[in-house]
mmCIF file of C-alpha atoms in Angstrom:
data_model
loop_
_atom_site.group_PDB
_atom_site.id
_atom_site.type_symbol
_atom_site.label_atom_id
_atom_site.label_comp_id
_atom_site.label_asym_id
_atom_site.label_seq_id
_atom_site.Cartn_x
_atom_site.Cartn_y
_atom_site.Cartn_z
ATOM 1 C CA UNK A 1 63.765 109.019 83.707
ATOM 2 C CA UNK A 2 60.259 108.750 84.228
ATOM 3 C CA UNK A 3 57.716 111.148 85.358
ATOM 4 C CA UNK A 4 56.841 109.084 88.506
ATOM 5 C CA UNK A 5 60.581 109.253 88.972
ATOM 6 C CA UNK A 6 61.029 112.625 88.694
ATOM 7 C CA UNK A 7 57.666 113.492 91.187
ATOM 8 C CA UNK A 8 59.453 110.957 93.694
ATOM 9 C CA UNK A 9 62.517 113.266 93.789
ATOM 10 C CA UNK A 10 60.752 116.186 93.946
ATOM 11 C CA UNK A 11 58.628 115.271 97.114
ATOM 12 C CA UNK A 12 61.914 113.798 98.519
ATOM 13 C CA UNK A 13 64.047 116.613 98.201
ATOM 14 C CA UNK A 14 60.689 119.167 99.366
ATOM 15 C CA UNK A 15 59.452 116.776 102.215
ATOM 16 C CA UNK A 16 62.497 114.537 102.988
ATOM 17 C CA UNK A 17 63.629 116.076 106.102
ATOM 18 C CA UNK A 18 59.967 114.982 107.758
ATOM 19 C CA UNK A 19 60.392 111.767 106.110
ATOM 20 C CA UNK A 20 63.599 111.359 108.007
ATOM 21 C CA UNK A 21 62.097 112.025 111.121
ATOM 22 C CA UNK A 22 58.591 111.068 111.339
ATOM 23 C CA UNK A 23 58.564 108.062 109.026
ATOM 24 C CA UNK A 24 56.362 109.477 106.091
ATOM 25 C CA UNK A 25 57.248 109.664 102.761
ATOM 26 C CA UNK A 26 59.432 106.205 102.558
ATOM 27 C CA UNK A 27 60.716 105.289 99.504
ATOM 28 C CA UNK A 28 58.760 102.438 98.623
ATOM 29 C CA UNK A 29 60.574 99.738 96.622
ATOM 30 C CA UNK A 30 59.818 97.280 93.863
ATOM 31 C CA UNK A 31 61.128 94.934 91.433
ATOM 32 C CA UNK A 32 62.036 91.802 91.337
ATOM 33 C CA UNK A 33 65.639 91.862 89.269
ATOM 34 C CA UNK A 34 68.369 91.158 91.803
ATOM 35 C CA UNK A 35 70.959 92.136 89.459
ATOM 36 C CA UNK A 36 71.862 95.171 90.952
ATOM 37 C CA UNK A 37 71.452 94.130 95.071
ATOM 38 C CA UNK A 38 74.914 94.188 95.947
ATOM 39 C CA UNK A 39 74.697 90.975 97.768
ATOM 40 C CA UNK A 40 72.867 88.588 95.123
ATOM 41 C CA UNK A 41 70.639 85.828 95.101
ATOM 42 C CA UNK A 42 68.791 84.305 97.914
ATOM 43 C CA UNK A 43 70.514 86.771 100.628
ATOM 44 C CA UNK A 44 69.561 89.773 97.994
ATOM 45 C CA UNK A 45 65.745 88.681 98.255
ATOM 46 C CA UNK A 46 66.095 88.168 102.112
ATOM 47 C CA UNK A 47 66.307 91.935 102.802
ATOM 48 C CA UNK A 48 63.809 94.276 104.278
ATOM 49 C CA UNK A 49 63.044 96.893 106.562
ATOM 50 C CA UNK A 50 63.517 100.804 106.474
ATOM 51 C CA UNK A 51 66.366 103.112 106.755
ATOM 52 C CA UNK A 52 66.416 106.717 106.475
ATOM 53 C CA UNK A 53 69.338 108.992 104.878
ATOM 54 C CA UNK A 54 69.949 112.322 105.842
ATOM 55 C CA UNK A 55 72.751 115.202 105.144
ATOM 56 C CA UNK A 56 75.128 116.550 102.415
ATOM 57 C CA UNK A 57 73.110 117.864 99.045
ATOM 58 C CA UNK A 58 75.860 117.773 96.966
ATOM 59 C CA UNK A 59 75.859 113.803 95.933
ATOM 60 C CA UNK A 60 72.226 113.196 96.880
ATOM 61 C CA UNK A 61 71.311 112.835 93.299
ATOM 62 C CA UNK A 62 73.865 110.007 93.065
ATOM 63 C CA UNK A 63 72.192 108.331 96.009
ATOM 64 C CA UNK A 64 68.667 108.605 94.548
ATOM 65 C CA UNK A 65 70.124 106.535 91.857
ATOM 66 C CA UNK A 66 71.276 103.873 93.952
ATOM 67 C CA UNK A 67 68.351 103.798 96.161
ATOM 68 C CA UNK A 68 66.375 103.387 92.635
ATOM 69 C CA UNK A 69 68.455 100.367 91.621
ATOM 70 C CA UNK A 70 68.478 98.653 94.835
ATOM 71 C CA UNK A 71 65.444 99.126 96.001
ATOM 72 C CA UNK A 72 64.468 97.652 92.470
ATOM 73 C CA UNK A 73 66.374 94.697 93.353
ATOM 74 C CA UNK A 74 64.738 94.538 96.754
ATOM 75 C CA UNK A 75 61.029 95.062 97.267
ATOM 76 C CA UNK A 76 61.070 94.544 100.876
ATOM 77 C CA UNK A 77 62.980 97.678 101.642
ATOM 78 C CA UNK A 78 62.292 101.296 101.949
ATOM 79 C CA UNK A 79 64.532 104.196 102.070
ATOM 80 C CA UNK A 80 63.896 108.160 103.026
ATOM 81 C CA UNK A 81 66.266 110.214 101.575
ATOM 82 C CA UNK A 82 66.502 114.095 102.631
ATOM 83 C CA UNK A 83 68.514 116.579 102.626
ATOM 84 C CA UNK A 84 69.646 119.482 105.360
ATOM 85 C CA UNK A 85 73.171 119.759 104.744
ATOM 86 C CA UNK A 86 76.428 117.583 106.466
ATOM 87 C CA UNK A 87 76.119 118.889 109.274
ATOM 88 C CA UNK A 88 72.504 117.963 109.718
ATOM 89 C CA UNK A 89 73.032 114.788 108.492
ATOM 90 C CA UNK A 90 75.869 113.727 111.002
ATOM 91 C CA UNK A 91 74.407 115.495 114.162
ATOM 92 C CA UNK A 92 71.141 112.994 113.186
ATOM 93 C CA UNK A 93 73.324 109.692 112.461
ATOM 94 C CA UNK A 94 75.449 110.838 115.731
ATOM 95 C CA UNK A 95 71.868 110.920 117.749
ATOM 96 C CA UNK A 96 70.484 107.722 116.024
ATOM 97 C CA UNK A 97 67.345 109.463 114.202
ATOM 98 C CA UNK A 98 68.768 108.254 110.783
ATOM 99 C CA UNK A 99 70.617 105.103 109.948
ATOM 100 C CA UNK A 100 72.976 106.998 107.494
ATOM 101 C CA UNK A 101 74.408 110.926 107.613
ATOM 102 C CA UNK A 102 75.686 112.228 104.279
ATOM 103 C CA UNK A 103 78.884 114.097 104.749
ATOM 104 C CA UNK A 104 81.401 116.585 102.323
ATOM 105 C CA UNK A 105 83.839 116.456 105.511
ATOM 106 C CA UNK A 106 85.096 114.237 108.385
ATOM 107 C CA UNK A 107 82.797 114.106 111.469
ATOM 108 C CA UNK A 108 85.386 115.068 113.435
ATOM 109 C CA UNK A 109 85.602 118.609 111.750
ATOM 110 C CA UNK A 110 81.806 118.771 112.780
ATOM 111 C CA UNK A 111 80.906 117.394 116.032
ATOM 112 C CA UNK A 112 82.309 117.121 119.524
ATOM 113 C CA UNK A 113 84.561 114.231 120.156
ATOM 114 C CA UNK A 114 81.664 112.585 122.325
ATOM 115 C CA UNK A 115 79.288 112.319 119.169
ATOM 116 C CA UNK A 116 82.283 110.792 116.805
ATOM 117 C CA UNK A 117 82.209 107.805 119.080
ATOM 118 C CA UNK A 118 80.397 104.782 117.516
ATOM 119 C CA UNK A 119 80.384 106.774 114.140
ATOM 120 C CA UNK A 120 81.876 104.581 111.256
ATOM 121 C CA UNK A 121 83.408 106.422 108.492
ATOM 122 C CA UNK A 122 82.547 104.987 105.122
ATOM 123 C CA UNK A 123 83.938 106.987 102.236
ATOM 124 C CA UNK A 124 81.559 105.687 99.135
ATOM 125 C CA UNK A 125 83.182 108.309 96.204
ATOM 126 C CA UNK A 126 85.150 111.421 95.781
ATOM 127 C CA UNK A 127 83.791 114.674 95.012
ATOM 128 C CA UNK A 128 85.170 117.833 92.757
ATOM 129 C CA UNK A 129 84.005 121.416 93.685
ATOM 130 C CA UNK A 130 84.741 124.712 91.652
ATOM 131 C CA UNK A 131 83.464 128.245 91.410
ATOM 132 C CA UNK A 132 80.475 128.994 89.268
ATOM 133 C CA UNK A 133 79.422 132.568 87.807
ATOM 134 C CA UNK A 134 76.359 133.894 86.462
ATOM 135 C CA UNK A 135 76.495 132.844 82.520
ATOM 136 C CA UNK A 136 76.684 136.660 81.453
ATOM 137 C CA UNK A 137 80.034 137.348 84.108
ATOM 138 C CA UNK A 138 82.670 137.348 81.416
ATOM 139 C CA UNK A 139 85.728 136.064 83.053
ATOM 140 C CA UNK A 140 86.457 131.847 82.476
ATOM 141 C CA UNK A 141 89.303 131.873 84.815
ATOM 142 C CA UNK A 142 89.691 132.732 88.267
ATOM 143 C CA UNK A 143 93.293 132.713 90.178
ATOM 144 C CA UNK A 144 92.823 131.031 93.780
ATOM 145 C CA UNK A 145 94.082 134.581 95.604
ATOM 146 C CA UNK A 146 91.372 136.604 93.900
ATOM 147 C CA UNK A 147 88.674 133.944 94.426
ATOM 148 C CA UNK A 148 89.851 134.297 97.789
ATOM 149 C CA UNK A 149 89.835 138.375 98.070
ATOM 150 C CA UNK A 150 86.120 137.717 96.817
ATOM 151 C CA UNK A 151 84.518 135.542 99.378
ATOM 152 C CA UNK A 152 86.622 137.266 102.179
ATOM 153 C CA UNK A 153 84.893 140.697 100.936
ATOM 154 C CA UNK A 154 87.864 141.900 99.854
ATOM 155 C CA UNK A 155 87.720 141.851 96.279
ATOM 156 C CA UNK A 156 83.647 143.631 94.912
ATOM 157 C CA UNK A 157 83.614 144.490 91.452
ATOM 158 C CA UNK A 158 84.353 141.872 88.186
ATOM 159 C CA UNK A 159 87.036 144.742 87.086
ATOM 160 C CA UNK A 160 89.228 143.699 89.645
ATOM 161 C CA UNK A 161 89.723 140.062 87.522
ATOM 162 C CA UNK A 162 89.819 141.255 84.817
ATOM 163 C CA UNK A 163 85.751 141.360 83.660
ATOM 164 C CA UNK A 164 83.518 144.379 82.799
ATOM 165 C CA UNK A 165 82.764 146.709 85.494
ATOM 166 C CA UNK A 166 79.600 145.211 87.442
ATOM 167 C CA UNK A 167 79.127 144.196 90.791
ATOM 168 C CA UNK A 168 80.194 141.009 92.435
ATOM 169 C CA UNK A 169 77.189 139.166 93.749
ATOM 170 C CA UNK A 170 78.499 136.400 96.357
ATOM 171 C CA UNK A 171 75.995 133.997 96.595
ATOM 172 C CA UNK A 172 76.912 131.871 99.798
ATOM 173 C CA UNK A 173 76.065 127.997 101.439
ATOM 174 C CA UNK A 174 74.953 128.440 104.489
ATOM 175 C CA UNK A 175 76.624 127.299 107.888
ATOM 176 C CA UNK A 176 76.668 123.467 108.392
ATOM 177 C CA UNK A 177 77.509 123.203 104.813
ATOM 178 C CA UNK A 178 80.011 120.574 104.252
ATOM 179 C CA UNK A 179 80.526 122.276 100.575
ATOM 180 C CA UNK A 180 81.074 125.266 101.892
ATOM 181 C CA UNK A 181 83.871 123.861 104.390
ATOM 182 C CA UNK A 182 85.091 122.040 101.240
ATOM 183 C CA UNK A 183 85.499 125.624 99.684
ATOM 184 C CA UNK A 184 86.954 127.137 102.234
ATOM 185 C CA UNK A 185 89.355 124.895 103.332
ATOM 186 C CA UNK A 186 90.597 124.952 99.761
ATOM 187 C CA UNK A 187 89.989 128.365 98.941
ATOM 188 C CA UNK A 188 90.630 130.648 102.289
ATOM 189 C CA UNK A 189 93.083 128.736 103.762
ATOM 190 C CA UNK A 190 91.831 128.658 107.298
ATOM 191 C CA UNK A 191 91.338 131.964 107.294
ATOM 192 C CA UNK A 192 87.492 133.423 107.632
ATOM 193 C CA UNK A 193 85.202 136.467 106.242
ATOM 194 C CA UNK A 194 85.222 139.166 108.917
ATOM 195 C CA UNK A 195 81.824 139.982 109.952
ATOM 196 C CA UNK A 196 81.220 143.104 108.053
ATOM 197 C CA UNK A 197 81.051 141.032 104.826
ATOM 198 C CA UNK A 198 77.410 140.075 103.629
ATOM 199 C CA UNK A 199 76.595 137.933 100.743
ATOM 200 C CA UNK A 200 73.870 138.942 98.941
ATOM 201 C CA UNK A 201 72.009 135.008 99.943
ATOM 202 C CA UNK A 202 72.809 132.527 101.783
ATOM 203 C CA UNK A 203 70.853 129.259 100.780
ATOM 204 C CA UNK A 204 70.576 125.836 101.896
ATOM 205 C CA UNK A 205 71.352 123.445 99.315
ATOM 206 C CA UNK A 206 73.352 123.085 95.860
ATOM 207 C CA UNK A 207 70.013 123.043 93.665
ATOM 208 C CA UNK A 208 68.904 126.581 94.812
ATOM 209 C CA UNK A 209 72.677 128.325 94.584
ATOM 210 C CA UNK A 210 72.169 127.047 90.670
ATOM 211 C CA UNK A 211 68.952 128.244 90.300
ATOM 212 C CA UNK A 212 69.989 131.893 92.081
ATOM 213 C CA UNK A 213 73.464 132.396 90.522
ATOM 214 C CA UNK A 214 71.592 131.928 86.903
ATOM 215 C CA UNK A 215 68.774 134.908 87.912
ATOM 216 C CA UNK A 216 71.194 137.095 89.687
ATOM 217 C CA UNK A 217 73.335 138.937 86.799
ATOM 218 C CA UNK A 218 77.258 138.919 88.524
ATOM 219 C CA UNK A 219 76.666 136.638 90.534
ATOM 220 C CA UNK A 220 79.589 134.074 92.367
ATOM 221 C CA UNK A 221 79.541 130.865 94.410
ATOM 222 C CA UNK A 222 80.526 127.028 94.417
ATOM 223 C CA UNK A 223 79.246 124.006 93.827
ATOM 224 C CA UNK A 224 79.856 119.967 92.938
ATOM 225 C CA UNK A 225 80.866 119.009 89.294
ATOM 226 C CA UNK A 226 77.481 117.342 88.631
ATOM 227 C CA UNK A 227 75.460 120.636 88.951
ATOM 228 C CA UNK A 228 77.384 122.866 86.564
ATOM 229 C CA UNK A 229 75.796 121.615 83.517
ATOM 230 C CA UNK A 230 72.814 124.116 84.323
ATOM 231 C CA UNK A 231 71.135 126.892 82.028
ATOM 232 C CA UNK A 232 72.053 130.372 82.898
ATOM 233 C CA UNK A 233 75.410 129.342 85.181
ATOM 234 C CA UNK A 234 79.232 128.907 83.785
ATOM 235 C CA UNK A 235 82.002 126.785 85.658
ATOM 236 C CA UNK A 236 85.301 129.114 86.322
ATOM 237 C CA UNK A 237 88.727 127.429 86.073
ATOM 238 C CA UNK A 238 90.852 128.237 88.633
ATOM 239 C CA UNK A 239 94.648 129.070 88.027
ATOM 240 C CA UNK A 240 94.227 127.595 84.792
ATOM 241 C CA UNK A 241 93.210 124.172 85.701
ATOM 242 C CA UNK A 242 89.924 123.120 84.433
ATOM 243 C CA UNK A 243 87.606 121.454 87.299
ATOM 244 C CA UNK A 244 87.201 117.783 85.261
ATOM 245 C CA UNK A 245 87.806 114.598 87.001
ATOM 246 C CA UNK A 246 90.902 114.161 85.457
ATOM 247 C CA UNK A 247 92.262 117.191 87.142
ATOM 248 C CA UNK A 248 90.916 116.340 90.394
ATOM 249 C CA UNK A 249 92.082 112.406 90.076
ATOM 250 C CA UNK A 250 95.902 113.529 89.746
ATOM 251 C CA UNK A 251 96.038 115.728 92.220
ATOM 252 C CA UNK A 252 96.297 119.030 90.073
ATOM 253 C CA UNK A 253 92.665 120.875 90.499
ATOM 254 C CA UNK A 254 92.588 120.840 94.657
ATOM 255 C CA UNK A 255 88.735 121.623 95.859
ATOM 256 C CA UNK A 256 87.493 117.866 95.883
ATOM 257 C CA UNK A 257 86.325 116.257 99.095
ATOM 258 C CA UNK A 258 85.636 112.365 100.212
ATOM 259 C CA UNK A 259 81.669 111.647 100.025
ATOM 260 C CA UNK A 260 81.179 110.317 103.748
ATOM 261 C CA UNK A 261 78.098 108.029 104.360
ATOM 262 C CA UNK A 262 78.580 107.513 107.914
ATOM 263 C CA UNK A 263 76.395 104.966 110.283
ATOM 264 C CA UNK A 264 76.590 103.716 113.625
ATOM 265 C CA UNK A 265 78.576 100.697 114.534
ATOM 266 C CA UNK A 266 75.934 99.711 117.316
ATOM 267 C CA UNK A 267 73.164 99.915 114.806
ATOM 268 C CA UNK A 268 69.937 98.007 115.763
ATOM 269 C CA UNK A 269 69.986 95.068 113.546
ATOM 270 C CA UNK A 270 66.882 95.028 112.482
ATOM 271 C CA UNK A 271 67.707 97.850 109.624
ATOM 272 C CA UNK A 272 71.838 97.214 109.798
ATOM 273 C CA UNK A 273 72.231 94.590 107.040
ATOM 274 C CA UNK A 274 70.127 97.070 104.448
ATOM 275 C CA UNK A 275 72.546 99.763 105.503
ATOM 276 C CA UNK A 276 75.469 97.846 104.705
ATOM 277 C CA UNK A 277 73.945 96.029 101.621
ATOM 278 C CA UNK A 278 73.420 99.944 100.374
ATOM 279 C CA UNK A 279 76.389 101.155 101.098
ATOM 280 C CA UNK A 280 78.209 98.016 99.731
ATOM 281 C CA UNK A 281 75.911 98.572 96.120
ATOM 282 C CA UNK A 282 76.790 102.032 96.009
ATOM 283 C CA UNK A 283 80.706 101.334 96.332
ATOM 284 C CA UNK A 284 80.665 98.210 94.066
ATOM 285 C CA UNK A 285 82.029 97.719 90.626
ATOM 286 C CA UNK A 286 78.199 97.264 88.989
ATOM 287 C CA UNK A 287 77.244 101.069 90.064
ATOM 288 C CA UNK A 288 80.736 102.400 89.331
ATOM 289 C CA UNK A 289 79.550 103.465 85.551
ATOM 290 C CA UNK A 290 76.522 105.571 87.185
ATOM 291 C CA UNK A 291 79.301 106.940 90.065
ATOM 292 C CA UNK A 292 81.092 108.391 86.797
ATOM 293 C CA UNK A 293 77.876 109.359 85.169
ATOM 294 C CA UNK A 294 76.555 111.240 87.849
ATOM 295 C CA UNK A 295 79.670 113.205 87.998
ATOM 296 C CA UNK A 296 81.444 111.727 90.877
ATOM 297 C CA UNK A 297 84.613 109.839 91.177
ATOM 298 C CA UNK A 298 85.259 105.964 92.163
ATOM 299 C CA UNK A 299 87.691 105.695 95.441
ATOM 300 C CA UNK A 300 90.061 103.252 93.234
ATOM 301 C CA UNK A 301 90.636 106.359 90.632
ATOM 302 C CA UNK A 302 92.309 108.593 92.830
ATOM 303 C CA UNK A 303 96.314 109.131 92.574
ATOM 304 C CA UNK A 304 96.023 111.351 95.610
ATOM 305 C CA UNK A 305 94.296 110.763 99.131
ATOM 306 C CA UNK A 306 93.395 114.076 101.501
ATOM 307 C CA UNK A 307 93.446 113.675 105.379
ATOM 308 C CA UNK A 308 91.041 115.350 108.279
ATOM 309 C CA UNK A 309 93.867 118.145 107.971
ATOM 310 C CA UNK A 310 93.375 118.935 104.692
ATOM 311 C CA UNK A 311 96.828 117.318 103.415
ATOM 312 C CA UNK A 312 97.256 115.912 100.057
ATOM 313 C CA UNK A 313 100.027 113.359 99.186
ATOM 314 C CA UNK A 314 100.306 110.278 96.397
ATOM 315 C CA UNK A 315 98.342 107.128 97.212
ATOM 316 C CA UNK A 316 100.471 104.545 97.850
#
C-alpha cells in the first residue's frame, strides 16, 4: 500500500462521517483498467456519479479495498466511506442520507418496522468475531459461561479462569454496535448486564478497542477476525475452538455474523447503477481472493446459514 493510500484512509476513517453528510471528502477515482468493474467493458466505462457509505467498522477495511479497485476501474465515480457504527449506518440508508448502510445485524433487529420498508438486504460476506485480551493476560482459552459471567459483571478477576490474580478490564463497543449485538447474541444469550456493571471504556469503533485493550494491562473485549493480528492484543479461543474461518465455515466456532450492505429499492437513479455495480464487484468471484485476504468469508463457503433469530442450521 502506498502512502497516498494509507493518508486516504486515515482522513476517511477521521472525517468520513462529514463526508457522508455534507459531500466533502469524496473518494475521488482513477484509472483506466476495467478489469476489476464488475460489469466490464463499455457499460464498466459508462459509470459515474457519487455514492456515500456509511455504518458497521468491522469490514470497512474490506470495503476500502473494493472502493480502491473499482473506483480504479471507473474514473467517473466517487465514493465516501465512513464509519459510525450499524446502527448509524442503517438509520442513514433508512432516511436516504447515504446510498449504502453497513450492517453486523439485520435491520429489523435495529429499526422500527416503518424504516425496514424499502430497505434491501444484500448480504456481501460473512464475518467471524472472538474475544481478545491484553497480550500479557495469560489465559488462551475462554469457556462461553465464563466469558459470559465477565461481560455480565459477574465474573472480575483473571483468577476466576484460571489466570494470575489481576483485574479484569472490560473494554466495551458502544450502543448501536452491530459487533457488540453480534457478541451478545452469541455470548449472553439474550440476557443483558444489569446496570450496576461499568466497563472501564466504551469506544466507538473496532480500531480503537485494539489500540486500548493493547495499553490497558487485563484488559477484555471482542472484535472481527481481521483485527486480531495487532501488537500488544491476543485472540482467546473459546471452549476450545479456535476463531479461524474454518471453524466458523462449519458451523463449530458460533460468533460470526452476515456483513449487510443495505440500500434502498427506490433509489434515485442517478447514483443506483454505481451502487449495484459496487455491490455486485464486491460479491463477485474476481474480489473473492481479497474477501479471504482481508479476513472475511465468501457467502458460497458457508456450510451453515444464521436467521434474524439467531438460529443456525446446514445450508441446503
Amino acid at each position: 500500500m502506498s502512502k497516498l493510500d494509507l493518508s486516504r484512509r486515515q482522513f476517511l476513517g477521521v472525517f468520513g462521517g462529514v463526508a457522508a453528510l455534507s459531500g466533502l471528502g469524496l473518494v475521488g477515482c482513477g484509472g483506466t483498467d476495467n478489469a476489476a468493474s464488475g460489469e466490464g467493458g463499455d457499460a464498466a466505462a459508462a459509470l459515474s456519479g457519487s455514492i456515500s457509505c456509511s455504518g458497521a467498522t468491522s469490514f470497512q477495511p474490506l470495503v476500502e479495498d473494493a472502493s480502491d479497485a473499482f473506483c480504479d476501474a471507473n474514473p467517473d465515480v466517487s465514493i465516501a466511506i465512513s464509519a459510525g457504527g450499524s446502527g448509524q449506518g442503517l438509520s442513514q440508508v433508512a432516511d436516504g442520507s447515504v446510498q449504502i448502510g453497513r450492517s453486523d445485524v439485520f435491520a429489523e433487529t435495529k429499526l422500527e418496522a416503518d424504516q425496514c420498508e424499502g430497505l434491501v438486504d444484500n448480504q456481501v460476506c460473512i464475518v467471524g468475531m472472538g474475544p481478545i485480551v491484553n497480550a500479557n493476560v495469560d489465559v488462551d482459552d475462554i469457556s462461553t459461561e465464563d466469558l459470559k459471567g465477565i461481560f455480565m459483571g459477574e465474573i472480575t478477576d483473571w483468577s476466576e479462569v484460571g489466570g494470575s490474580a489481576g483485574a479484569i478490564q472490560v473494554i466495551q463497543r458502544e450502543a448501536g454496535s452491530g459487533t457488540r449485538a453480534t457478541f451478545e447474541s452469541a455470548v449472553l444469550g439474550g440476557d443483558t448486564a444489569p446496570d450496576s456493571f461499568r466497563p472501564v471504556a466504551e469506544v466507538d469503533s473496532s480500531g480503537t478497542v485494539v489500540e486500548q485493550v493493547a495499553a490497558t494491562e487485563g484488559a477484555i473485549s471482542y472484535v472481527a477476525f481481521n483485527y486480531m493480528e495487532s501488537d500488544g492484543i491476543k485472540a482467546l479461543s473459546v471452549d476450545g475452538v479456535d476463531p479461524t474461518q474454518e471453524n466458523v465455515e462449519n458451523g463449530d466456532f458460533n460468533i460470526w455474523a452476515y456483513e449487510h450492505m443495505y440500500t434502498r429499492s427506490d433509489e434515485d437513479e442517478s447514483t443506483a447503477p454505481v451502487t449495484k455495480a459496487f455491490i455486485e464487484f464486491i460479491m463477485s468471484d474476481e474480489f473473492a481472493d481479497t474477501v479471504v485476504a482481508d479476513g472475511f468469508i465468501p457467502m458460497g463457503n458457508m456450510k451453515v446459514k444464521k436467521d434474524v433469530d439467531g438460529n443456525v442450521t446446514p445450508v441446503e
